[in-house]
Amino acid sequence: MIIKLLTAAFLVLSFPLFAAEPFMAKQDLFKVGDMGYKIFHIPGIVVTAKGTVLAWCEARKNGSDWDQIDILLRRSTDDGLTWSAAKNIVSVEGPKKKNPFALLIKNTDPNTVTYNNPVLIAGKDGTVHMLFCLEYMRAFYQRSTDDGQTWSKPTEITAAFESFRPVYDWKVLATGPNHSIQLKSGRLVVPVWLSTGTGGNAHRPSVTATIYSDDEGMTWKAGEIAVPNTEEWVNPNETVAVELADGGVMLNVRSESKTHRRLVTVSPDGATNWSRPRFDESLLEPICMGGIVRYTKAETGQKNRLLFSNPHNLSKAKGQEEAGKSRDRKNLSVKVSYDEGQTWAVNKTVSPGWSAYSDIAVTQTGTILSFHGAAEEKHHFAGDRLTLCRFNLEWLTDGKDSTPDGPKAFMPSGE
């Protein structure tokens, strides 16, 4: 009898008494034409230690990667329901020079200023760390101590990338994009990709690595190359990171490999001793950015759950599929893993139509936020809007899994 009572008590404490009703809601945060911009691209989203949701993107005046580009941010203090007006949050003082490799590309305007590849990290102490690039040639760090309302003066950290040169003589650099992570140890880890600039759009060939900080962003160091460019792993580039239950770091990597699967590699510290990259057969790669985030972790008394988002599609219009070449960006889907990314037990479509780059976050109430490029009709590579989808675990899993109860389930952990 005692054992039965204890078991019943455990179940009451561990699981919701009543599963929440599934819900899904969508709203557009950026639309073509807003504030005079032609394209909004490279979306990112994160939830701060105080629970504020920050959503950001590149705002492009005309369209290309080497365009006049600003970084815009919107804030929500009510779980992503309502949002502040968009605000430009990046400006570097002093003269600026166009990347010489950009000038080799037809129709590049030498008078434009390209701010690119913003990455935000929600620090455990409430600090929001931000990295961004200028002309794919210089990197900067800034921070906010008031949940993204104001930002410190940018500090240049390009010197951190110089350590890569003996092994990879880059001419083009980029952080992330998307959000990144702070580890349990306090280390800030940011995926980066590097290119010699001699291939298409000056972004190829490329390799993936990380940079990291052990002093709250004051100084940054280069890690080791995590995924080199080889015949098997072709042009690894835009990469996302998540801390695993054992304290290791898993990178999930976009590439142009002929297998059309996402690449995965793991490090014990987020910087060194990367495992041999493997293709995850469950994660299709149409050659597009993806997003990853931890939903819950065992140390909060819950299951380990990871979420992953990207366009789950390998078809191309008119059946013109070619190995290693881009497929149509559509069918934005979110997956759930209960074994730290070894397998993906759930896969559900969030936006069945045209959909592109995505990032994903979890609020302190357990609501999942998928922020991604979308379009009513495909008319260019980045769609005509950036859409936020809000839904719960019940909707994502068709009621087979429930949003955990309790204040500790979604406490911020830097992930």
XYZ file of N, CA and C in Angstrom, residues 11 69 190 324 367:
15
model
N 3.674 10.441 -9.448
C 3.006 10.752 -10.715
C 2.333 12.119 -10.657
N 22.477 46.533 -45.435
C 21.760 45.684 -44.492
C 21.865 46.268 -43.087
N 29.876 30.249 -29.830
C 29.232 30.765 -31.041
C 29.780 30.036 -32.265
N 23.590 17.744 -54.210
C 24.408 18.857 -53.741
C 23.899 20.223 -54.139
N 5.749 27.602 -23.944
C 5.298 27.842 -25.311
C 6.498 27.784 -26.261
